[in-house]
């Protein structure tokens, strides 16, 4: 995957808006402390034809942790109702900088969608071009999404304990340095501070620039500075599995072939271990 394949411009999207099979997805999400309702914000303003992917609802319903990856059946039913099939060309955007959209990209990726893009700069870049927006609820026609679940891209707690114990992989944490070291409290109640034993810290923001990624050369140097080599598997993690997807995407773009995401991330690890 190259930056040009993943990150697309507002003009690229506008030129293809009328193309059959192009689906536009608002994947915005913020930490609970931000007190923002992304579903309501979507109804106030969004790119024409877009649908809203609710990262708090398209999840495993019986999990006690946030954002737990849903079963292929639950995911397929939810996105099918959004009018999206696995064969569609999908563009994901968000209302913030590059933060939440990669998680939606990752979910579609592991569920079998092949033609996936992220709008560089999000809706702010779209509006900066003075392109049209619309308001109101989306009303897509339901379609069938046939999942092809790549379960090997996801790490759950039982395996994560073994990976950490036996140093079977590089563990890269996308949280801020202060959260990683435990210098500040975790934002979620009843979650202790700290990091997974043996993990390395790569704050996701250090990779982001202008609503996309920094150059591949720059990102390569950042990961190499942490000793992350291609001859060893990599597991990405963060607070609740959202910004871990930023690292997952960056590593894939750099050619790392064995990259997985620990879905429960620190919220789970800092609660149950």
PDB file of C-alpha atoms in Angstrom:
ATOM      1  CA  UNK A   1       0.000   0.000   0.000  1.00  0.00           C
ATOM      2  CA  UNK A   2       1.307   3.428  -0.940  1.00  0.00           C
ATOM      3  CA  UNK A   3       0.221   6.813   0.464  1.00  0.00           C
ATOM      4  CA  UNK A   4      -1.342   7.598  -2.918  1.00  0.00           C
ATOM      5  CA  UNK A   5      -3.441   4.424  -2.757  1.00  0.00           C
ATOM      6  CA  UNK A   6      -4.688   5.109   0.768  1.00  0.00           C
ATOM      7  CA  UNK A   7      -4.933   8.881   1.145  1.00  0.00           C
ATOM      8  CA  UNK A   8      -7.072  10.719  -1.383  1.00  0.00           C
ATOM      9  CA  UNK A   9      -7.802  14.406  -1.871  1.00  0.00           C
ATOM     10  CA  UNK A  10     -11.157  16.193  -1.740  1.00  0.00           C
ATOM     11  CA  UNK A  11     -10.935  16.686  -5.508  1.00  0.00           C
ATOM     12  CA  UNK A  12     -10.380  12.952  -6.019  1.00  0.00           C
ATOM     13  CA  UNK A  13     -13.551  12.238  -4.050  1.00  0.00           C
ATOM     14  CA  UNK A  14     -15.586  14.943  -5.765  1.00  0.00           C
ATOM     15  CA  UNK A  15     -14.576  13.693  -9.209  1.00  0.00           C
ATOM     16  CA  UNK A  16     -15.878  10.229  -8.309  1.00  0.00           C
ATOM     17  CA  UNK A  17     -18.978  11.090  -6.284  1.00  0.00           C
ATOM     18  CA  UNK A  18     -21.297   9.993  -9.058  1.00  0.00           C
ATOM     19  CA  UNK A  19     -19.372   6.787  -9.692  1.00  0.00           C
ATOM     20  CA  UNK A  20     -21.318   3.612  -9.016  1.00  0.00           C
ATOM     21  CA  UNK A  21     -19.752   1.782  -6.098  1.00  0.00           C
ATOM     22  CA  UNK A  22     -18.076   4.768  -4.408  1.00  0.00           C
ATOM     23  CA  UNK A  23     -19.232   4.929  -0.793  1.00  0.00           C
ATOM     24  CA  UNK A  24     -18.309   7.741   1.601  1.00  0.00           C
ATOM     25  CA  UNK A  25     -18.168   7.012   5.324  1.00  0.00           C
ATOM     26  CA  UNK A  26     -17.886   9.415   8.258  1.00  0.00           C
ATOM     27  CA  UNK A  27     -15.900   7.490  10.870  1.00  0.00           C
ATOM     28  CA  UNK A  28     -15.539  10.299  13.414  1.00  0.00           C
ATOM     29  CA  UNK A  29     -15.021   9.402  17.058  1.00  0.00           C
ATOM     30  CA  UNK A  30     -13.659  11.272  20.075  1.00  0.00           C
ATOM     31  CA  UNK A  31     -12.654  10.338  23.599  1.00  0.00           C
ATOM     32  CA  UNK A  32     -15.607  10.482  26.021  1.00  0.00           C
ATOM     33  CA  UNK A  33     -14.091  13.491  27.833  1.00  0.00           C
ATOM     34  CA  UNK A  34     -14.544  15.544  24.657  1.00  0.00           C
ATOM     35  CA  UNK A  35     -18.327  15.274  25.166  1.00  0.00           C
ATOM     36  CA  UNK A  36     -19.037  15.298  21.430  1.00  0.00           C
ATOM     37  CA  UNK A  37     -21.890  13.485  19.750  1.00  0.00           C
ATOM     38  CA  UNK A  38     -20.535  12.508  16.352  1.00  0.00           C
ATOM     39  CA  UNK A  39     -23.865  11.118  15.153  1.00  0.00           C
ATOM     40  CA  UNK A  40     -25.544  14.465  15.813  1.00  0.00           C
ATOM     41  CA  UNK A  41     -22.647  16.332  14.215  1.00  0.00           C
ATOM     42  CA  UNK A  42     -23.011  14.140  11.131  1.00  0.00           C
ATOM     43  CA  UNK A  43     -26.671  15.118  10.832  1.00  0.00           C
ATOM     44  CA  UNK A  44     -25.687  18.785  11.038  1.00  0.00           C
ATOM     45  CA  UNK A  45     -23.111  18.596   8.258  1.00  0.00           C
ATOM     46  CA  UNK A  46     -21.526  15.883   6.143  1.00  0.00           C
ATOM     47  CA  UNK A  47     -20.214  15.205   2.673  1.00  0.00           C
ATOM     48  CA  UNK A  48     -23.101  14.560   0.256  1.00  0.00           C
ATOM     49  CA  UNK A  49     -24.016  10.899   0.082  1.00  0.00           C
ATOM     50  CA  UNK A  50     -22.020   9.945   3.175  1.00  0.00           C
ATOM     51  CA  UNK A  51     -23.185   7.568   5.888  1.00  0.00           C
ATOM     52  CA  UNK A  52     -22.145   7.547   9.541  1.00  0.00           C
ATOM     53  CA  UNK A  53     -20.186   4.609  10.980  1.00  0.00           C
ATOM     54  CA  UNK A  54     -20.822   4.586  14.734  1.00  0.00           C
ATOM     55  CA  UNK A  55     -17.716   3.216  16.433  1.00  0.00           C
ATOM     56  CA  UNK A  56     -19.587   2.875  19.722  1.00  0.00           C
ATOM     57  CA  UNK A  57     -22.385   0.771  18.223  1.00  0.00           C
ATOM     58  CA  UNK A  58     -20.827  -1.429  15.529  1.00  0.00           C
ATOM     59  CA  UNK A  59     -19.109  -3.531  18.178  1.00  0.00           C
ATOM     60  CA  UNK A  60     -19.338  -6.869  19.977  1.00  0.00           C
ATOM     61  CA  UNK A  61     -22.513  -6.330  22.047  1.00  0.00           C
ATOM     62  CA  UNK A  62     -21.509  -8.531  24.981  1.00  0.00           C
ATOM     63  CA  UNK A  63     -18.080  -7.008  25.609  1.00  0.00           C
ATOM     64  CA  UNK A  64     -17.499  -4.872  28.690  1.00  0.00           C
ATOM     65  CA  UNK A  65     -14.740  -2.966  26.891  1.00  0.00           C
ATOM     66  CA  UNK A  66     -15.093  -0.173  24.325  1.00  0.00           C
ATOM     67  CA  UNK A  67     -14.864  -0.747  20.561  1.00  0.00           C
ATOM     68  CA  UNK A  68     -14.492  -4.518  20.771  1.00  0.00           C
ATOM     69  CA  UNK A  69     -14.330  -5.827  17.217  1.00  0.00           C
ATOM     70  CA  UNK A  70     -17.703  -7.326  16.251  1.00  0.00           C
ATOM     71  CA  UNK A  71     -18.224 -10.731  14.720  1.00  0.00           C
ATOM     72  CA  UNK A  72     -18.204 -10.803  10.915  1.00  0.00           C
ATOM     73  CA  UNK A  73     -21.955 -11.379  10.990  1.00  0.00           C
ATOM     74  CA  UNK A  74     -22.656  -8.330  13.169  1.00  0.00           C
ATOM     75  CA  UNK A  75     -20.332  -6.155  11.101  1.00  0.00           C
ATOM     76  CA  UNK A  76     -21.836  -7.339   7.814  1.00  0.00           C
ATOM     77  CA  UNK A  77     -25.387  -6.679   8.965  1.00  0.00           C
ATOM     78  CA  UNK A  78     -24.528  -3.182  10.222  1.00  0.00           C
ATOM     79  CA  UNK A  79     -22.601  -1.977   7.185  1.00  0.00           C
ATOM     80  CA  UNK A  80     -25.020  -3.668   4.810  1.00  0.00           C
ATOM     81  CA  UNK A  81     -27.705  -1.422   6.292  1.00  0.00           C
ATOM     82  CA  UNK A  82     -25.398   1.504   5.528  1.00  0.00           C
ATOM     83  CA  UNK A  83     -25.547   0.497   1.879  1.00  0.00           C
ATOM     84  CA  UNK A  84     -21.979  -0.767   1.692  1.00  0.00           C
ATOM     85  CA  UNK A  85     -20.814  -4.007   0.097  1.00  0.00           C
ATOM     86  CA  UNK A  86     -17.364  -5.589   0.256  1.00  0.00           C
ATOM     87  CA  UNK A  87     -16.862  -4.828  -3.430  1.00  0.00           C
ATOM     88  CA  UNK A  88     -17.459  -1.094  -3.113  1.00  0.00           C
ATOM     89  CA  UNK A  89     -14.759   1.532  -3.236  1.00  0.00           C
ATOM     90  CA  UNK A  90     -14.888   3.119   0.212  1.00  0.00           C
ATOM     91  CA  UNK A  91     -13.623   6.528   1.328  1.00  0.00           C
ATOM     92  CA  UNK A  92     -13.476   7.158   5.079  1.00  0.00           C
ATOM     93  CA  UNK A  93     -13.197  10.613   6.613  1.00  0.00           C
ATOM     94  CA  UNK A  94     -13.487  12.240  10.009  1.00  0.00           C
ATOM     95  CA  UNK A  95     -14.142  15.644  11.519  1.00  0.00           C
ATOM     96  CA  UNK A  96     -10.812  15.774  13.346  1.00  0.00           C
ATOM     97  CA  UNK A  97      -7.237  15.196  12.268  1.00  0.00           C
ATOM     98  CA  UNK A  98      -6.074  11.653  11.504  1.00  0.00           C
ATOM     99  CA  UNK A  99      -7.248   9.884  14.661  1.00  0.00           C
ATOM    100  CA  UNK A 100     -10.374   7.751  14.284  1.00  0.00           C
ATOM    101  CA  UNK A 101     -10.671   7.073  10.541  1.00  0.00           C
ATOM    102  CA  UNK A 102      -7.872   4.453  10.521  1.00  0.00           C
ATOM    103  CA  UNK A 103      -9.865   2.321  12.990  1.00  0.00           C
ATOM    104  CA  UNK A 104     -12.786   2.227  10.558  1.00  0.00           C
ATOM    105  CA  UNK A 105     -10.328   1.529   7.734  1.00  0.00           C
ATOM    106  CA  UNK A 106      -8.918  -1.358   9.796  1.00  0.00           C
ATOM    107  CA  UNK A 107     -12.341  -2.840  10.502  1.00  0.00           C
ATOM    108  CA  UNK A 108     -13.281  -2.835   6.827  1.00  0.00           C
ATOM    109  CA  UNK A 109      -9.814  -4.198   6.003  1.00  0.00           C
ATOM    110  CA  UNK A 110     -10.062  -7.206   8.321  1.00  0.00           C
ATOM    111  CA  UNK A 111     -13.634  -7.875   7.191  1.00  0.00           C
ATOM    112  CA  UNK A 112     -12.592  -8.249   3.570  1.00  0.00           C
ATOM    113  CA  UNK A 113     -13.119  -4.900   1.818  1.00  0.00           C
ATOM    114  CA  UNK A 114     -10.296  -4.319  -0.667  1.00  0.00           C
ATOM    115  CA  UNK A 115     -10.748  -0.812  -2.084  1.00  0.00           C
ATOM    116  CA  UNK A 116     -10.253   1.410   0.939  1.00  0.00           C
ATOM    117  CA  UNK A 117      -9.195   5.040   1.158  1.00  0.00           C
ATOM    118  CA  UNK A 118      -8.996   7.824   3.751  1.00  0.00           C
ATOM    119  CA  UNK A 119      -9.775  11.437   2.886  1.00  0.00           C
ATOM    120  CA  UNK A 120      -6.623  13.369   3.736  1.00  0.00           C
ATOM    121  CA  UNK A 121      -7.531  16.245   6.034  1.00  0.00           C
ATOM    122  CA  UNK A 122     -11.056  14.969   6.660  1.00  0.00           C
ATOM    123  CA  UNK A 123     -14.141  17.095   6.201  1.00  0.00           C
ATOM    124  CA  UNK A 124     -12.126  20.236   7.039  1.00  0.00           C
ATOM    125  CA  UNK A 125     -10.145  19.737   3.822  1.00  0.00           C
ATOM    126  CA  UNK A 126     -13.406  19.220   1.920  1.00  0.00           C
ATOM    127  CA  UNK A 127     -14.857  22.439   3.293  1.00  0.00           C
ATOM    128  CA  UNK A 128     -11.624  24.320   2.616  1.00  0.00           C
ATOM    129  CA  UNK A 129     -12.215  23.583  -1.076  1.00  0.00           C
ATOM    130  CA  UNK A 130     -15.705  25.091  -0.680  1.00  0.00           C
ATOM    131  CA  UNK A 131     -17.260  21.855  -1.849  1.00  0.00           C
ATOM    132  CA  UNK A 132     -20.928  21.252  -1.092  1.00  0.00           C
ATOM    133  CA  UNK A 133     -22.076  19.697   2.172  1.00  0.00           C
ATOM    134  CA  UNK A 134     -25.494  18.527   3.305  1.00  0.00           C
ATOM    135  CA  UNK A 135     -27.381  17.896   6.543  1.00  0.00           C
ATOM    136  CA  UNK A 136     -29.952  15.427   7.792  1.00  0.00           C
ATOM    137  CA  UNK A 137     -30.063  11.691   8.323  1.00  0.00           C
ATOM    138  CA  UNK A 138     -28.623   9.352   5.722  1.00  0.00           C
ATOM    139  CA  UNK A 139     -31.118   6.971   4.111  1.00  0.00           C
ATOM    140  CA  UNK A 140     -29.090   4.417   2.144  1.00  0.00           C
ATOM    141  CA  UNK A 141     -30.613   1.381   0.476  1.00  0.00           C
ATOM    142  CA  UNK A 142     -29.520  -1.779   2.246  1.00  0.00           C
ATOM    143  CA  UNK A 143     -27.200  -4.176   0.416  1.00  0.00           C
ATOM    144  CA  UNK A 144     -25.402  -7.398   1.265  1.00  0.00           C
ATOM    145  CA  UNK A 145     -21.882  -7.222   2.683  1.00  0.00           C
ATOM    146  CA  UNK A 146     -20.152 -10.587   2.366  1.00  0.00           C
ATOM    147  CA  UNK A 147     -17.371 -10.657   4.969  1.00  0.00           C
ATOM    148  CA  UNK A 148     -14.030 -12.383   4.567  1.00  0.00           C
ATOM    149  CA  UNK A 149     -12.758 -12.098   8.116  1.00  0.00           C
ATOM    150  CA  UNK A 150      -8.990 -12.000   8.640  1.00  0.00           C
ATOM    151  CA  UNK A 151      -9.016 -13.214  12.240  1.00  0.00           C
ATOM    152  CA  UNK A 152      -5.217 -13.454  12.185  1.00  0.00           C
ATOM    153  CA  UNK A 153      -5.008  -9.630  12.188  1.00  0.00           C
ATOM    154  CA  UNK A 154      -6.608  -9.405  15.644  1.00  0.00           C
ATOM    155  CA  UNK A 155      -5.032 -10.224  19.018  1.00  0.00           C
ATOM    156  CA  UNK A 156      -7.165 -10.969  22.072  1.00  0.00           C
ATOM    157  CA  UNK A 157      -6.149 -10.925  25.729  1.00  0.00           C
ATOM    158  CA  UNK A 158      -5.250 -14.602  26.158  1.00  0.00           C
ATOM    159  CA  UNK A 159      -2.730 -14.486  23.326  1.00  0.00           C
ATOM    160  CA  UNK A 160      -1.531 -11.006  24.286  1.00  0.00           C
ATOM    161  CA  UNK A 161      -0.458 -12.285  27.701  1.00  0.00           C
ATOM    162  CA  UNK A 162       1.713 -14.927  26.025  1.00  0.00           C
ATOM    163  CA  UNK A 163       3.145 -12.473  23.506  1.00  0.00           C
ATOM    164  CA  UNK A 164       4.213 -10.122  26.293  1.00  0.00           C
ATOM    165  CA  UNK A 165       5.528 -12.902  28.527  1.00  0.00           C
ATOM    166  CA  UNK A 166       7.689 -14.509  25.858  1.00  0.00           C
ATOM    167  CA  UNK A 167       8.571 -11.363  23.823  1.00  0.00           C
ATOM    168  CA  UNK A 168       7.121 -12.987  20.710  1.00  0.00           C
ATOM    169  CA  UNK A 169       6.569  -9.670  18.932  1.00  0.00           C
ATOM    170  CA  UNK A 170       7.338  -5.976  19.000  1.00  0.00           C
ATOM    171  CA  UNK A 171       4.526  -4.357  21.010  1.00  0.00           C
ATOM    172  CA  UNK A 172       4.014  -0.738  19.952  1.00  0.00           C
ATOM    173  CA  UNK A 173       1.766   1.565  22.011  1.00  0.00           C
ATOM    174  CA  UNK A 174       0.172   4.580  20.269  1.00  0.00           C
ATOM    175  CA  UNK A 175      -0.729   6.507  23.432  1.00  0.00           C
ATOM    176  CA  UNK A 176       1.008   9.682  24.549  1.00  0.00           C
ATOM    177  CA  UNK A 177       4.321   9.339  26.360  1.00  0.00           C
ATOM    178  CA  UNK A 178       2.697  10.551  29.599  1.00  0.00           C
ATOM    179  CA  UNK A 179       0.058   7.844  29.508  1.00  0.00           C
ATOM    180  CA  UNK A 180       2.565   5.200  28.408  1.00  0.00           C
ATOM    181  CA  UNK A 181       4.885   5.896  31.357  1.00  0.00           C
ATOM    182  CA  UNK A 182       2.018   6.284  33.808  1.00  0.00           C
ATOM    183  CA  UNK A 183       2.890   9.903  34.538  1.00  0.00           C
ATOM    184  CA  UNK A 184      -0.767  10.867  34.123  1.00  0.00           C
ATOM    185  CA  UNK A 185      -3.942   8.970  35.024  1.00  0.00           C
ATOM    186  CA  UNK A 186      -5.816   7.048  32.363  1.00  0.00           C
ATOM    187  CA  UNK A 187      -8.930   8.872  31.095  1.00  0.00           C
ATOM    188  CA  UNK A 188     -11.192   5.919  31.847  1.00  0.00           C
ATOM    189  CA  UNK A 189     -12.314   5.065  35.355  1.00  0.00           C
ATOM    190  CA  UNK A 190     -10.948   1.944  37.051  1.00  0.00           C
ATOM    191  CA  UNK A 191      -8.093   1.550  34.560  1.00  0.00           C
ATOM    192  CA  UNK A 192      -4.663   1.719  36.161  1.00  0.00           C
ATOM    193  CA  UNK A 193      -1.799   3.659  34.597  1.00  0.00           C
ATOM    194  CA  UNK A 194       1.205   2.131  32.864  1.00  0.00           C
ATOM    195  CA  UNK A 195       2.009   0.015  29.829  1.00  0.00           C
ATOM    196  CA  UNK A 196       2.280  -3.591  28.712  1.00  0.00           C
ATOM    197  CA  UNK A 197       5.603  -5.156  29.753  1.00  0.00           C
ATOM    198  CA  UNK A 198       8.168  -4.998  26.966  1.00  0.00           C
ATOM    199  CA  UNK A 199       6.189  -2.529  24.868  1.00  0.00           C
ATOM    200  CA  UNK A 200       7.606   0.468  23.043  1.00  0.00           C
ATOM    201  CA  UNK A 201       5.985   3.881  22.701  1.00  0.00           C
ATOM    202  CA  UNK A 202       5.146   5.496  19.364  1.00  0.00           C
ATOM    203  CA  UNK A 203       2.574   8.264  19.979  1.00  0.00           C
ATOM    204  CA  UNK A 204       0.316   8.170  16.942  1.00  0.00           C
ATOM    205  CA  UNK A 205       0.529  11.945  16.547  1.00  0.00           C
ATOM    206  CA  UNK A 206       4.238  11.704  15.788  1.00  0.00           C
ATOM    207  CA  UNK A 207       3.304  10.057  12.473  1.00  0.00           C
ATOM    208  CA  UNK A 208       0.555  12.491  11.457  1.00  0.00           C
ATOM    209  CA  UNK A 209       0.899  15.583   9.293  1.00  0.00           C
ATOM    210  CA  UNK A 210      -1.764  17.645   7.494  1.00  0.00           C
ATOM    211  CA  UNK A 211      -4.489  15.079   8.021  1.00  0.00           C
ATOM    212  CA  UNK A 212      -2.392  12.224   6.652  1.00  0.00           C
ATOM    213  CA  UNK A 213       0.949  10.604   7.349  1.00  0.00           C
ATOM    214  CA  UNK A 214       4.416  12.069   7.286  1.00  0.00           C
ATOM    215  CA  UNK A 215       6.705  10.811   4.529  1.00  0.00           C
ATOM    216  CA  UNK A 216       7.506   7.117   4.425  1.00  0.00           C
ATOM    217  CA  UNK A 217      11.176   7.907   5.028  1.00  0.00           C
ATOM    218  CA  UNK A 218      10.339   9.872   8.159  1.00  0.00           C
ATOM    219  CA  UNK A 219       8.063   7.160   9.522  1.00  0.00           C
ATOM    220  CA  UNK A 220      10.662   4.504   8.721  1.00  0.00           C
ATOM    221  CA  UNK A 221      13.243   6.355  10.790  1.00  0.00           C
ATOM    222  CA  UNK A 222      10.818   6.774  13.694  1.00  0.00           C
ATOM    223  CA  UNK A 223      10.060   3.056  13.888  1.00  0.00           C
ATOM    224  CA  UNK A 224      13.693   2.094  13.388  1.00  0.00           C
ATOM    225  CA  UNK A 225      14.648   4.409  16.256  1.00  0.00           C
ATOM    226  CA  UNK A 226      12.422   2.239  18.450  1.00  0.00           C
ATOM    227  CA  UNK A 227      14.143  -0.909  17.196  1.00  0.00           C
ATOM    228  CA  UNK A 228      11.091  -2.131  15.299  1.00  0.00           C
ATOM    229  CA  UNK A 229      12.456  -4.488  12.650  1.00  0.00           C
ATOM    230  CA  UNK A 230      10.650  -6.269   9.834  1.00  0.00           C
ATOM    231  CA  UNK A 231      11.992  -9.695  10.778  1.00  0.00           C
ATOM    232  CA  UNK A 232       9.811  -9.852  13.896  1.00  0.00           C
ATOM    233  CA  UNK A 233       6.011  -9.712  14.215  1.00  0.00           C
ATOM    234  CA  UNK A 234       4.436  -6.481  15.440  1.00  0.00           C
ATOM    235  CA  UNK A 235       1.377  -5.945  17.629  1.00  0.00           C
ATOM    236  CA  UNK A 236      -0.060  -2.441  17.901  1.00  0.00           C
ATOM    237  CA  UNK A 237      -1.968  -1.214  20.923  1.00  0.00           C
ATOM    238  CA  UNK A 238      -3.271   2.022  22.466  1.00  0.00           C
ATOM    239  CA  UNK A 239      -5.986   2.964  24.954  1.00  0.00           C
ATOM    240  CA  UNK A 240      -8.996   1.196  23.469  1.00  0.00           C
ATOM    241  CA  UNK A 241      -7.952  -0.010  20.016  1.00  0.00           C
ATOM    242  CA  UNK A 242      -8.631   3.170  18.014  1.00  0.00           C
ATOM    243  CA  UNK A 243      -5.252   4.842  17.484  1.00  0.00           C
ATOM    244  CA  UNK A 244      -3.559   1.436  17.426  1.00  0.00           C
ATOM    245  CA  UNK A 245      -5.027   1.332  13.918  1.00  0.00           C
ATOM    246  CA  UNK A 246      -2.996   4.435  12.998  1.00  0.00           C
ATOM    247  CA  UNK A 247       0.166   2.445  13.736  1.00  0.00           C
ATOM    248  CA  UNK A 248      -1.221  -0.641  11.978  1.00  0.00           C
ATOM    249  CA  UNK A 249      -1.851   1.347   8.812  1.00  0.00           C
ATOM    250  CA  UNK A 250       1.526   3.109   8.932  1.00  0.00           C
ATOM    251  CA  UNK A 251       3.415  -0.156   9.374  1.00  0.00           C
ATOM    252  CA  UNK A 252       1.543  -1.775   6.498  1.00  0.00           C
ATOM    253  CA  UNK A 253       2.409   1.172   4.277  1.00  0.00           C
ATOM    254  CA  UNK A 254       6.067   0.728   5.272  1.00  0.00           C
ATOM    255  CA  UNK A 255       6.009  -2.892   4.145  1.00  0.00           C
ATOM    256  CA  UNK A 256       5.818  -4.680   7.492  1.00  0.00           C
ATOM    257  CA  UNK A 257       4.070  -7.925   6.604  1.00  0.00           C
ATOM    258  CA  UNK A 258       3.232  -9.392  10.021  1.00  0.00           C
ATOM    259  CA  UNK A 259       1.275  -6.674  11.833  1.00  0.00           C
ATOM    260  CA  UNK A 260      -1.643  -7.297  14.179  1.00  0.00           C
ATOM    261  CA  UNK A 261      -3.759  -5.159  16.506  1.00  0.00           C
ATOM    262  CA  UNK A 262      -4.493  -5.889  20.162  1.00  0.00           C
ATOM    263  CA  UNK A 263      -8.163  -5.011  20.248  1.00  0.00           C
ATOM    264  CA  UNK A 264      -8.661  -4.655  24.004  1.00  0.00           C
ATOM    265  CA  UNK A 265      -5.528  -2.521  24.299  1.00  0.00           C
ATOM    266  CA  UNK A 266      -4.644  -0.843  27.595  1.00  0.00           C
ATOM    267  CA  UNK A 267      -8.248  -0.445  28.760  1.00  0.00           C
ATOM    268  CA  UNK A 268      -8.490  -4.221  28.928  1.00  0.00           C
ATOM    269  CA  UNK A 269      -4.906  -4.933  29.994  1.00  0.00           C
ATOM    270  CA  UNK A 270      -4.974  -2.248  32.691  1.00  0.00           C
ATOM    271  CA  UNK A 271      -8.205  -3.679  34.075  1.00  0.00           C
ATOM    272  CA  UNK A 272      -7.852  -7.461  34.028  1.00  0.00           C
ATOM    273  CA  UNK A 273      -4.115  -8.232  34.325  1.00  0.00           C
TER     274      UNK A 273
END
